[in-house]
mmCIF file of C-alpha atoms in Angstrom:
data_model
loop_
_atom_site.group_PDB
_atom_site.id
_atom_site.type_symbol
_atom_site.label_atom_id
_atom_site.label_comp_id
_atom_site.label_asym_id
_atom_site.label_seq_id
_atom_site.Cartn_x
_atom_site.Cartn_y
_atom_site.Cartn_z
ATOM 1 C CA UNK A 1 11.126 -23.438 -17.301
ATOM 2 C CA UNK A 2 12.006 -27.085 -16.817
ATOM 3 C CA UNK A 3 13.860 -26.331 -13.579
ATOM 4 C CA UNK A 4 13.531 -28.520 -10.521
ATOM 5 C CA UNK A 5 11.678 -26.298 -8.069
ATOM 6 C CA UNK A 6 12.445 -26.428 -4.335
ATOM 7 C CA UNK A 7 10.267 -24.480 -1.876
ATOM 8 C CA UNK A 8 11.306 -23.864 1.740
ATOM 9 C CA UNK A 9 9.255 -22.797 4.751
ATOM 10 C CA UNK A 10 9.576 -23.102 8.533
ATOM 11 C CA UNK A 11 9.655 -21.042 11.727
ATOM 12 C CA UNK A 12 13.442 -20.674 11.575
ATOM 13 C CA UNK A 13 16.194 -21.380 9.055
ATOM 14 C CA UNK A 14 14.242 -20.559 5.876
ATOM 15 C CA UNK A 15 16.584 -17.944 4.433
ATOM 16 C CA UNK A 16 19.758 -19.704 5.568
ATOM 17 C CA UNK A 17 18.532 -22.964 4.005
ATOM 18 C CA UNK A 18 17.509 -21.224 0.795
ATOM 19 C CA UNK A 19 20.885 -19.498 0.530
ATOM 20 C CA UNK A 20 22.748 -22.734 1.309
ATOM 21 C CA UNK A 21 20.800 -24.528 -1.430
ATOM 22 C CA UNK A 22 21.699 -21.810 -3.929
ATOM 23 C CA UNK A 23 25.359 -22.024 -2.909
ATOM 24 C CA UNK A 24 25.838 -25.790 -3.043
ATOM 25 C CA UNK A 25 23.825 -26.232 -6.248
ATOM 26 C CA UNK A 26 25.719 -23.530 -8.132
ATOM 27 C CA UNK A 27 28.337 -26.030 -9.375
ATOM 28 C CA UNK A 28 25.617 -28.426 -10.518
ATOM 29 C CA UNK A 29 23.714 -26.154 -12.892
ATOM 30 C CA UNK A 30 22.101 -22.743 -13.315
ATOM 31 C CA UNK A 31 20.419 -21.643 -10.075
ATOM 32 C CA UNK A 32 17.679 -19.066 -9.535
ATOM 33 C CA UNK A 33 16.799 -18.225 -5.911
ATOM 34 C CA UNK A 34 14.798 -15.685 -3.942
ATOM 35 C CA UNK A 35 16.680 -12.449 -3.241
ATOM 36 C CA UNK A 36 17.080 -11.706 0.479
ATOM 37 C CA UNK A 37 13.814 -12.824 2.140
ATOM 38 C CA UNK A 38 11.476 -12.373 -0.821
ATOM 39 C CA UNK A 39 8.972 -14.787 0.715
ATOM 40 C CA UNK A 40 5.619 -12.980 0.784
ATOM 41 C CA UNK A 41 2.818 -12.009 -1.614
ATOM 42 C CA UNK A 42 5.142 -9.505 -3.307
ATOM 43 C CA UNK A 43 8.449 -11.367 -3.178
ATOM 44 C CA UNK A 44 7.331 -14.799 -4.366
ATOM 45 C CA UNK A 45 5.676 -13.696 -7.647
ATOM 46 C CA UNK A 46 8.541 -11.271 -8.295
ATOM 47 C CA UNK A 47 11.020 -14.134 -7.900
ATOM 48 C CA UNK A 48 8.935 -16.255 -10.258
ATOM 49 C CA UNK A 49 8.827 -13.437 -12.818
ATOM 50 C CA UNK A 50 12.624 -13.272 -12.837
ATOM 51 C CA UNK A 51 13.321 -16.961 -13.440
ATOM 52 C CA UNK A 52 15.099 -17.820 -16.691
ATOM 53 C CA UNK A 53 13.859 -20.453 -19.087
ATOM 54 C CA UNK A 54 17.151 -22.372 -18.932
ATOM 55 C CA UNK A 55 17.297 -22.492 -15.103
ATOM 56 C CA UNK A 56 18.173 -25.927 -13.701
ATOM 57 C CA UNK A 57 17.220 -25.325 -10.058
ATOM 58 C CA UNK A 58 14.679 -22.806 -8.777
ATOM 59 C CA UNK A 59 14.722 -22.172 -5.007
ATOM 60 C CA UNK A 60 11.881 -20.307 -3.328
ATOM 61 C CA UNK A 61 11.427 -19.201 0.266
ATOM 62 C CA UNK A 62 7.788 -19.041 1.381
ATOM 63 C CA UNK A 63 6.845 -17.308 4.617
ATOM 64 C CA UNK A 64 3.717 -16.476 6.569
ATOM 65 C CA UNK A 65 2.476 -14.980 9.810
ATOM 66 C CA UNK A 66 -1.218 -15.875 9.433
ATOM 67 C CA UNK A 67 -3.089 -19.046 8.374
ATOM 68 C CA UNK A 68 -3.915 -19.214 4.675
ATOM 69 C CA UNK A 69 -0.960 -17.138 3.443
ATOM 70 C CA UNK A 70 1.169 -19.984 2.102
ATOM 71 C CA UNK A 71 -1.541 -21.660 -0.012
ATOM 72 C CA UNK A 72 -1.802 -19.023 -2.796
ATOM 73 C CA UNK A 73 1.979 -18.630 -2.901
ATOM 74 C CA UNK A 74 2.766 -22.328 -3.243
ATOM 75 C CA UNK A 75 0.012 -22.620 -5.858
ATOM 76 C CA UNK A 76 2.115 -20.235 -7.964
ATOM 77 C CA UNK A 77 5.470 -21.870 -7.231
ATOM 78 C CA UNK A 78 4.335 -25.495 -7.806
ATOM 79 C CA UNK A 79 7.427 -27.135 -6.243
ATOM 80 C CA UNK A 80 8.774 -30.606 -6.932
ATOM 81 C CA UNK A 81 10.220 -30.606 -3.402
ATOM 82 C CA UNK A 82 8.688 -28.728 -0.448
ATOM 83 C CA UNK A 83 10.684 -28.504 2.800
ATOM 84 C CA UNK A 84 9.632 -27.573 6.346
ATOM 85 C CA UNK A 85 12.748 -26.725 8.385
ATOM 86 C CA UNK A 86 11.338 -26.315 11.901
ATOM 87 C CA UNK A 87 8.178 -25.530 13.852
ATOM 88 C CA UNK A 88 8.780 -23.031 16.653
ATOM 89 C CA UNK A 89 7.182 -20.096 18.478
ATOM 90 C CA UNK A 90 7.461 -17.517 15.712
ATOM 91 C CA UNK A 91 4.392 -15.329 14.974
ATOM 92 C CA UNK A 92 2.728 -17.068 17.934
ATOM 93 C CA UNK A 93 0.646 -13.934 18.515
ATOM 94 C CA UNK A 94 -1.449 -14.929 15.487
ATOM 95 C CA UNK A 95 -1.895 -18.573 16.552
ATOM 96 C CA UNK A 96 -3.206 -20.461 19.581
ATOM 97 C CA UNK A 97 -0.509 -23.157 19.595
ATOM 98 C CA UNK A 98 2.523 -24.633 17.849
ATOM 99 C CA UNK A 99 0.219 -27.213 16.261
ATOM 100 C CA UNK A 100 -1.646 -24.355 14.568
ATOM 101 C CA UNK A 101 1.666 -23.012 13.268
ATOM 102 C CA UNK A 102 2.513 -26.490 11.941
ATOM 103 C CA UNK A 103 -0.827 -26.647 10.129
ATOM 104 C CA UNK A 104 -0.194 -23.253 8.518
ATOM 105 C CA UNK A 105 3.323 -24.288 7.431
ATOM 106 C CA UNK A 106 1.928 -27.546 6.054
ATOM 107 C CA UNK A 107 -0.033 -25.537 3.482
ATOM 108 C CA UNK A 108 3.183 -25.759 1.450
ATOM 109 C CA UNK A 109 2.359 -29.409 0.722
ATOM 110 C CA UNK A 110 -0.862 -28.484 -1.089
ATOM 111 C CA UNK A 111 1.047 -26.996 -4.029
ATOM 112 C CA UNK A 112 3.487 -29.852 -4.659
ATOM 113 C CA UNK A 113 3.285 -31.149 -8.244
ATOM 114 C CA UNK A 114 2.153 -34.697 -8.918
ATOM 115 C CA UNK A 115 4.941 -37.104 -7.967
ATOM 116 C CA UNK A 116 6.648 -34.461 -5.811
ATOM 117 C CA UNK A 117 8.152 -34.844 -2.355
ATOM 118 C CA UNK A 118 7.447 -33.481 1.134
ATOM 119 C CA UNK A 119 10.755 -33.012 2.977
ATOM 120 C CA UNK A 120 10.433 -32.720 6.775
ATOM 121 C CA UNK A 121 12.829 -32.360 9.707
ATOM 122 C CA UNK A 122 12.445 -35.710 11.501
ATOM 123 C CA UNK A 123 13.951 -34.293 14.708
ATOM 124 C CA UNK A 124 11.094 -31.803 14.981
ATOM 125 C CA UNK A 125 8.478 -32.731 17.592
ATOM 126 C CA UNK A 126 5.772 -32.152 15.001
ATOM 127 C CA UNK A 127 7.214 -34.475 12.355
ATOM 128 C CA UNK A 128 4.291 -36.891 12.786
ATOM 129 C CA UNK A 129 1.697 -34.120 12.446
ATOM 130 C CA UNK A 130 3.437 -32.643 9.403
ATOM 131 C CA UNK A 131 3.700 -36.096 7.794
ATOM 132 C CA UNK A 132 -0.012 -36.668 8.337
ATOM 133 C CA UNK A 133 -0.826 -33.281 6.822
ATOM 134 C CA UNK A 134 1.392 -34.034 3.812
ATOM 135 C CA UNK A 135 -0.426 -37.341 3.304
ATOM 136 C CA UNK A 136 -3.782 -35.554 3.576
ATOM 137 C CA UNK A 137 -2.568 -33.229 0.807
ATOM 138 C CA UNK A 138 -2.073 -36.298 -1.408
ATOM 139 C CA UNK A 139 1.715 -36.502 -1.175
ATOM 140 C CA UNK A 140 2.853 -40.086 -1.669
ATOM 141 C CA UNK A 141 6.572 -39.545 -0.980
ATOM 142 C CA UNK A 142 7.458 -38.115 2.431
ATOM 143 C CA UNK A 143 11.150 -37.885 3.318
ATOM 144 C CA UNK A 144 12.545 -37.249 6.795
ATOM 145 C CA UNK A 145 16.005 -35.929 7.652
ATOM 146 C CA UNK A 146 17.793 -35.549 10.974
ATOM 147 C CA UNK A 147 19.742 -37.281 13.718
ATOM 148 C CA UNK A 148 16.802 -39.619 14.297
ATOM 149 C CA UNK A 149 17.946 -43.074 13.149
ATOM 150 C CA UNK A 150 14.697 -43.626 11.257
ATOM 151 C CA UNK A 151 15.456 -40.683 8.960
ATOM 152 C CA UNK A 152 15.924 -41.249 5.231
ATOM 153 C CA UNK A 153 18.849 -38.826 5.381
ATOM 154 C CA UNK A 154 20.523 -39.366 8.745
ATOM 155 C CA UNK A 155 23.363 -37.672 10.591
ATOM 156 C CA UNK A 156 25.796 -40.464 11.503
ATOM 157 C CA UNK A 157 28.384 -38.310 13.263
ATOM 158 C CA UNK A 158 29.352 -34.678 13.778
ATOM 159 C CA UNK A 159 32.403 -32.915 15.170
ATOM 160 C CA UNK A 160 31.569 -29.343 16.129
ATOM 161 C CA UNK A 161 34.088 -26.526 16.428
ATOM 162 C CA UNK A 162 33.822 -22.729 16.773
ATOM 163 C CA UNK A 163 34.622 -22.318 13.065
ATOM 164 C CA UNK A 164 32.633 -25.141 11.450
ATOM 165 C CA UNK A 165 31.720 -28.814 11.569
ATOM 166 C CA UNK A 166 32.898 -32.124 10.157
ATOM 167 C CA UNK A 167 30.004 -34.492 9.482
ATOM 168 C CA UNK A 168 29.193 -37.920 8.147
ATOM 169 C CA UNK A 169 25.740 -38.282 6.611
ATOM 170 C CA UNK A 170 23.929 -41.283 5.158
ATOM 171 C CA UNK A 171 21.860 -40.113 2.188
ATOM 172 C CA UNK A 172 19.340 -42.738 1.089
ATOM 173 C CA UNK A 173 21.763 -45.490 2.050
ATOM 174 C CA UNK A 174 25.006 -43.959 0.775
ATOM 175 C CA UNK A 175 27.548 -42.349 3.134
ATOM 176 C CA UNK A 176 29.175 -38.946 2.604
ATOM 177 C CA UNK A 177 31.744 -37.199 4.802
ATOM 178 C CA UNK A 178 32.279 -33.463 4.394
ATOM 179 C CA UNK A 179 33.161 -30.188 6.126
ATOM 180 C CA UNK A 180 30.722 -27.348 6.758
ATOM 181 C CA UNK A 181 32.304 -23.907 6.820
ATOM 182 C CA UNK A 182 29.916 -22.387 9.374
ATOM 183 C CA UNK A 183 29.651 -23.228 13.089
ATOM 184 C CA UNK A 184 26.591 -24.435 14.959
ATOM 185 C CA UNK A 185 24.384 -27.476 15.412
ATOM 186 C CA UNK A 186 21.570 -25.596 13.680
ATOM 187 C CA UNK A 187 23.778 -25.224 10.578
ATOM 188 C CA UNK A 188 24.314 -28.992 10.522
ATOM 189 C CA UNK A 189 20.560 -29.537 10.898
ATOM 190 C CA UNK A 190 19.866 -27.223 7.964
ATOM 191 C CA UNK A 191 22.630 -28.929 5.940
ATOM 192 C CA UNK A 192 20.819 -32.262 6.310
ATOM 193 C CA UNK A 193 17.746 -30.712 4.730
ATOM 194 C CA UNK A 194 19.835 -29.104 2.003
ATOM 195 C CA UNK A 195 21.619 -32.299 0.993
ATOM 196 C CA UNK A 196 18.276 -34.146 1.068
ATOM 197 C CA UNK A 197 16.720 -31.643 -1.323
ATOM 198 C CA UNK A 198 19.767 -31.760 -3.600
ATOM 199 C CA UNK A 199 19.630 -35.553 -3.770
ATOM 200 C CA UNK A 200 15.885 -35.484 -4.529
ATOM 201 C CA UNK A 201 16.517 -32.881 -7.250
ATOM 202 C CA UNK A 202 19.039 -35.208 -8.916
ATOM 203 C CA UNK A 203 22.121 -33.055 -8.245
ATOM 204 C CA UNK A 204 25.641 -34.509 -8.126
ATOM 205 C CA UNK A 205 26.279 -34.918 -4.399
ATOM 206 C CA UNK A 206 30.064 -34.957 -4.834
ATOM 207 C CA UNK A 207 29.860 -31.323 -5.978
ATOM 208 C CA UNK A 208 27.241 -30.519 -3.345
ATOM 209 C CA UNK A 209 29.206 -31.896 -0.382
ATOM 210 C CA UNK A 210 32.417 -30.161 -1.503
ATOM 211 C CA UNK A 211 30.605 -26.806 -1.620
ATOM 212 C CA UNK A 212 29.544 -26.939 2.042
ATOM 213 C CA UNK A 213 33.116 -26.075 3.092
ATOM 214 C CA UNK A 214 32.804 -22.569 1.596
ATOM 215 C CA UNK A 215 29.349 -21.824 3.035
ATOM 216 C CA UNK A 216 28.923 -18.269 4.382
ATOM 217 C CA UNK A 217 26.305 -16.775 6.678
ATOM 218 C CA UNK A 218 23.933 -14.185 5.164
ATOM 219 C CA UNK A 219 23.928 -10.618 6.556
ATOM 220 C CA UNK A 220 22.033 -10.431 9.827
ATOM 221 C CA UNK A 221 21.889 -14.202 10.208
ATOM 222 C CA UNK A 222 25.068 -15.186 11.995
ATOM 223 C CA UNK A 223 27.733 -13.402 9.966
ATOM 224 C CA UNK A 224 30.830 -12.772 12.078
ATOM 225 C CA UNK A 225 33.207 -9.833 11.889
ATOM 226 C CA UNK A 226 36.603 -9.423 13.532
ATOM 227 C CA UNK A 227 37.029 -5.727 14.274
ATOM 228 C CA UNK A 228 40.120 -3.884 15.516
ATOM 229 C CA UNK A 229 40.047 -2.206 18.924
ATOM 230 C CA UNK A 230 42.906 -0.902 21.080
ATOM 231 C CA UNK A 231 45.920 -3.146 20.330
ATOM 232 C CA UNK A 232 43.767 -6.181 19.543
ATOM 233 C CA UNK A 233 40.326 -7.054 18.206
ATOM 234 C CA UNK A 234 36.830 -8.148 19.153
ATOM 235 C CA UNK A 235 34.293 -10.395 17.411
ATOM 236 C CA UNK A 236 30.864 -9.127 16.367
ATOM 237 C CA UNK A 237 28.181 -11.724 15.565
ATOM 238 C CA UNK A 238 25.377 -10.169 13.508
ATOM 239 C CA UNK A 239 22.048 -11.902 14.196
ATOM 240 C CA UNK A 240 20.038 -8.702 13.858
ATOM 241 C CA UNK A 241 17.565 -9.831 11.191
ATOM 242 C CA UNK A 242 15.257 -12.193 13.049
ATOM 243 C CA UNK A 243 14.463 -13.563 16.496
ATOM 244 C CA UNK A 244 12.111 -16.029 18.120
ATOM 245 C CA UNK A 245 12.653 -18.273 21.158
ATOM 246 C CA UNK A 246 14.164 -21.103 19.082
ATOM 247 C CA UNK A 247 16.601 -18.876 17.188
ATOM 248 C CA UNK A 248 17.533 -17.040 20.412
ATOM 249 C CA UNK A 249 18.620 -20.407 21.816
ATOM 250 C CA UNK A 250 20.742 -20.986 18.714
ATOM 251 C CA UNK A 251 22.275 -17.515 18.897
ATOM 252 C CA UNK A 252 23.224 -17.870 22.566
ATOM 253 C CA UNK A 253 24.853 -21.231 21.885
ATOM 254 C CA UNK A 254 26.813 -19.637 19.023
ATOM 255 C CA UNK A 255 27.961 -16.868 21.366
ATOM 256 C CA UNK A 256 28.980 -19.340 24.069
ATOM 257 C CA UNK A 257 31.084 -21.466 21.709
ATOM 258 C CA UNK A 258 32.657 -18.604 19.723
ATOM 259 C CA UNK A 259 36.445 -18.288 19.918
ATOM 260 C CA UNK A 260 37.576 -14.988 21.407
ATOM 261 C CA UNK A 261 40.848 -13.278 20.558
ATOM 262 C CA UNK A 262 41.936 -13.089 24.185
ATOM 263 C CA UNK A 263 40.336 -13.291 27.614
ATOM 264 C CA UNK A 264 37.398 -11.058 26.775
ATOM 265 C CA UNK A 265 33.730 -11.029 27.693
ATOM 266 C CA UNK A 266 30.839 -12.906 26.033
ATOM 267 C CA UNK A 267 28.125 -10.258 25.681
ATOM 268 C CA UNK A 268 24.567 -10.904 24.474
ATOM 269 C CA UNK A 269 22.714 -7.916 23.011
ATOM 270 C CA UNK A 270 19.063 -8.934 22.781
ATOM 271 C CA UNK A 271 16.185 -6.971 21.271
ATOM 272 C CA UNK A 272 12.463 -7.686 21.425
ATOM 273 C CA UNK A 273 11.063 -10.783 19.719
ATOM 274 C CA UNK A 274 7.992 -9.519 17.852
ATOM 275 C CA UNK A 275 4.615 -11.073 17.020
ATOM 276 C CA UNK A 276 4.395 -13.300 20.096
ATOM 277 C CA UNK A 277 1.083 -11.861 21.290
ATOM 278 C CA UNK A 278 -0.168 -12.925 24.718
ATOM 279 C CA UNK A 279 2.796 -15.316 25.061
ATOM 280 C CA UNK A 280 5.360 -12.509 24.730
ATOM 281 C CA UNK A 281 6.062 -11.670 28.393
ATOM 282 C CA UNK A 282 6.458 -15.339 29.337
ATOM 283 C CA UNK A 283 8.698 -16.205 26.371
ATOM 284 C CA UNK A 284 10.956 -13.198 26.952
ATOM 285 C CA UNK A 285 11.340 -14.000 30.650
ATOM 286 C CA UNK A 286 12.146 -17.629 29.816
ATOM 287 C CA UNK A 287 15.318 -16.545 27.990
ATOM 288 C CA UNK A 288 16.922 -16.656 31.441
ATOM 289 C CA UNK A 289 17.253 -20.432 31.095
ATOM 290 C CA UNK A 290 19.463 -20.508 27.946
ATOM 291 C CA UNK A 291 21.467 -17.530 29.243
ATOM 292 C CA UNK A 292 22.319 -19.488 32.397
ATOM 293 C CA UNK A 293 22.858 -22.772 30.569
ATOM 294 C CA UNK A 294 25.312 -21.225 28.117
ATOM 295 C CA UNK A 295 27.124 -19.273 30.815
ATOM 296 C CA UNK A 296 26.368 -15.795 29.450
ATOM 297 C CA UNK A 297 26.863 -13.404 32.355
ATOM 298 C CA UNK A 298 26.463 -10.043 30.591
ATOM 299 C CA UNK A 299 23.355 -9.082 28.617
ATOM 300 C CA UNK A 300 22.191 -5.806 27.079
ATOM 301 C CA UNK A 301 18.436 -5.709 26.426
ATOM 302 C CA UNK A 302 16.422 -3.295 24.309
ATOM 303 C CA UNK A 303 12.690 -2.799 23.862
ATOM 304 C CA UNK A 304 9.573 -2.955 26.072
ATOM 305 C CA UNK A 305 9.241 -6.750 25.888
ATOM 306 C CA UNK A 306 12.831 -7.314 26.989
ATOM 307 C CA UNK A 307 11.904 -5.584 30.266
ATOM 308 C CA UNK A 308 10.299 -8.922 31.217
ATOM 309 C CA UNK A 309 13.688 -10.608 30.850
ATOM 310 C CA UNK A 310 15.387 -7.852 32.838
ATOM 311 C CA UNK A 311 13.023 -8.452 35.767
ATOM 312 C CA UNK A 312 13.632 -12.215 35.598
ATOM 313 C CA UNK A 313 17.462 -12.051 35.609
ATOM 314 C CA UNK A 314 19.212 -13.625 38.623
ATOM 315 C CA UNK A 315 22.022 -11.760 40.389
ATOM 316 C CA UNK A 316 24.758 -13.772 38.599
ATOM 317 C CA UNK A 317 23.817 -12.155 35.267
ATOM 318 C CA UNK A 318 24.675 -8.476 34.753
ATOM 319 C CA UNK A 319 21.736 -6.988 32.862
ATOM 320 C CA UNK A 320 21.268 -3.527 31.311
ATOM 321 C CA UNK A 321 17.957 -2.482 29.781
ATOM 322 C CA UNK A 322 17.408 0.261 27.184
ATOM 323 C CA UNK A 323 14.124 1.650 25.894
ATOM 324 C CA UNK A 324 15.104 1.725 22.222
ATOM 325 C CA UNK A 325 17.934 1.062 19.765
ATOM 326 C CA UNK A 326 19.123 4.692 19.775
ATOM 327 C CA UNK A 327 19.610 4.658 23.551
ATOM 328 C CA UNK A 328 21.437 1.318 23.312
ATOM 329 C CA UNK A 329 23.638 2.535 20.457
ATOM 330 C CA UNK A 330 25.187 5.362 22.466
ATOM 331 C CA UNK A 331 26.227 2.890 25.183
ATOM 332 C CA UNK A 332 27.217 -0.107 23.081
ATOM 333 C CA UNK A 333 29.205 1.392 20.211
ATOM 334 C CA UNK A 334 31.907 2.785 22.503
ATOM 335 C CA UNK A 335 32.260 -0.155 24.911
ATOM 336 C CA UNK A 336 34.043 -3.092 23.086
ATOM 337 C CA UNK A 337 37.340 -4.246 24.554
ATOM 338 C CA UNK A 338 39.972 -6.458 22.969
ATOM 339 C CA UNK A 339 38.959 -10.107 23.225
ATOM 340 C CA UNK A 340 35.211 -9.455 23.561
ATOM 341 C CA UNK A 341 32.631 -11.458 21.624
ATOM 342 C CA UNK A 342 29.395 -9.505 21.119
ATOM 343 C CA UNK A 343 26.274 -11.073 19.611
ATOM 344 C CA UNK A 344 23.464 -8.762 18.496
ATOM 345 C CA UNK A 345 20.099 -10.487 18.003
ATOM 346 C CA UNK A 346 16.528 -9.227 17.675
ATOM 347 C CA UNK A 347 13.550 -9.097 15.392
ATOM 348 C CA UNK A 348 14.332 -6.921 12.377
ATOM 349 C CA UNK A 349 11.778 -4.275 13.343
ATOM 350 C CA UNK A 350 13.785 -3.330 16.440
ATOM 351 C CA UNK A 351 16.470 -1.804 14.200
ATOM 352 C CA UNK A 352 19.608 -3.343 15.701
ATOM 353 C CA UNK A 353 21.101 -3.793 12.226
ATOM 354 C CA UNK A 354 21.848 -0.053 12.378
ATOM 355 C CA UNK A 355 24.012 -0.656 15.444
ATOM 356 C CA UNK A 356 25.897 -3.400 13.594
ATOM 357 C CA UNK A 357 26.515 -0.917 10.788
ATOM 358 C CA UNK A 358 27.707 1.783 13.223
ATOM 359 C CA UNK A 359 30.132 -0.614 14.911
ATOM 360 C CA UNK A 360 31.540 -1.761 11.585
ATOM 361 C CA UNK A 361 32.058 1.886 10.597
ATOM 362 C CA UNK A 362 33.742 2.816 13.876
ATOM 363 C CA UNK A 363 35.970 -0.282 14.163
ATOM 364 C CA UNK A 364 37.762 -1.393 11.011
ATOM 365 C CA UNK A 365 37.842 -5.045 9.950
ATOM 366 C CA UNK A 366 40.972 -7.054 10.781
ATOM 367 C CA UNK A 367 42.677 -8.454 7.704
ATOM 368 C CA UNK A 368 43.864 -12.030 8.318
ATOM 369 C CA UNK A 369 44.695 -12.753 4.664
ATOM 370 C CA UNK A 370 48.425 -13.093 5.457
#
């Protein structure tokens, strides 16, 4: 294939960024992208095997939870553009520090083809380290994106609302204003990386920027449902696929800013964050800070690690702890009231996606098409 190949890694935002790239590039040519989170030693070669000869843009998600996992995968993918979205405390149980995680993510730079580009979030605290690692890998062109004024692709302004954002972005010296159809500062951050990659791949940015308005969240990664209850409705935010301290912060902000259909409650349903090793108890307990900062006063917790958060909760937060998803399900599925906003977030292994499914079966979707 002669496709421009874009590879994406990072501690958070990989799948959302990959899906956003596939969406906005679809009007610019034939796109081939990883299905779901096909980002490991099975998913990456399978995605490669499925690519068509006449593909214009190939988009690959590359994940890891141990050092050395990305290198053989990126050696197969051979990207023209390799992006690192964010370095955060995901899989920290297998690493000694965030710097070690950054070094493992930076393996993606070793597979970039000659003349290719390293694309890095300039707002990340480890931008300098990642840039140095890209240079060590022989990458001559290193591009930064973010709100940082030294970025090559810089966020000039943003208006945030509960339903989306309106942004102005300078892309290699040229200004673009456009709407993003999903809410959240993290969505805007990912969009900066997406538009950077599209520009580097030679796509028509007029088509790309127009497509951001119809962006949708993937299942389990922020998709919102309005469900009927009593004489009104409640909002269910499905974040059940993944969780680490950075994405928990994002999810709680999303919950806090969500529009409710009435004077209902803002309820956080939080499951264990997995693979945090010896840091787990501390990182779970520290979720108190974003809960307080975002004004979330009701939290349902599930799993042995979330017991650390339960013990750390101050009296102004109503907390309820459950041993497993089945125990939580019997309490949660029957409790929504009209006007409530409920966010469900955990690592996928906790199984909270089953509760999302049960709630969607019990409470029918509200049709606002009229």
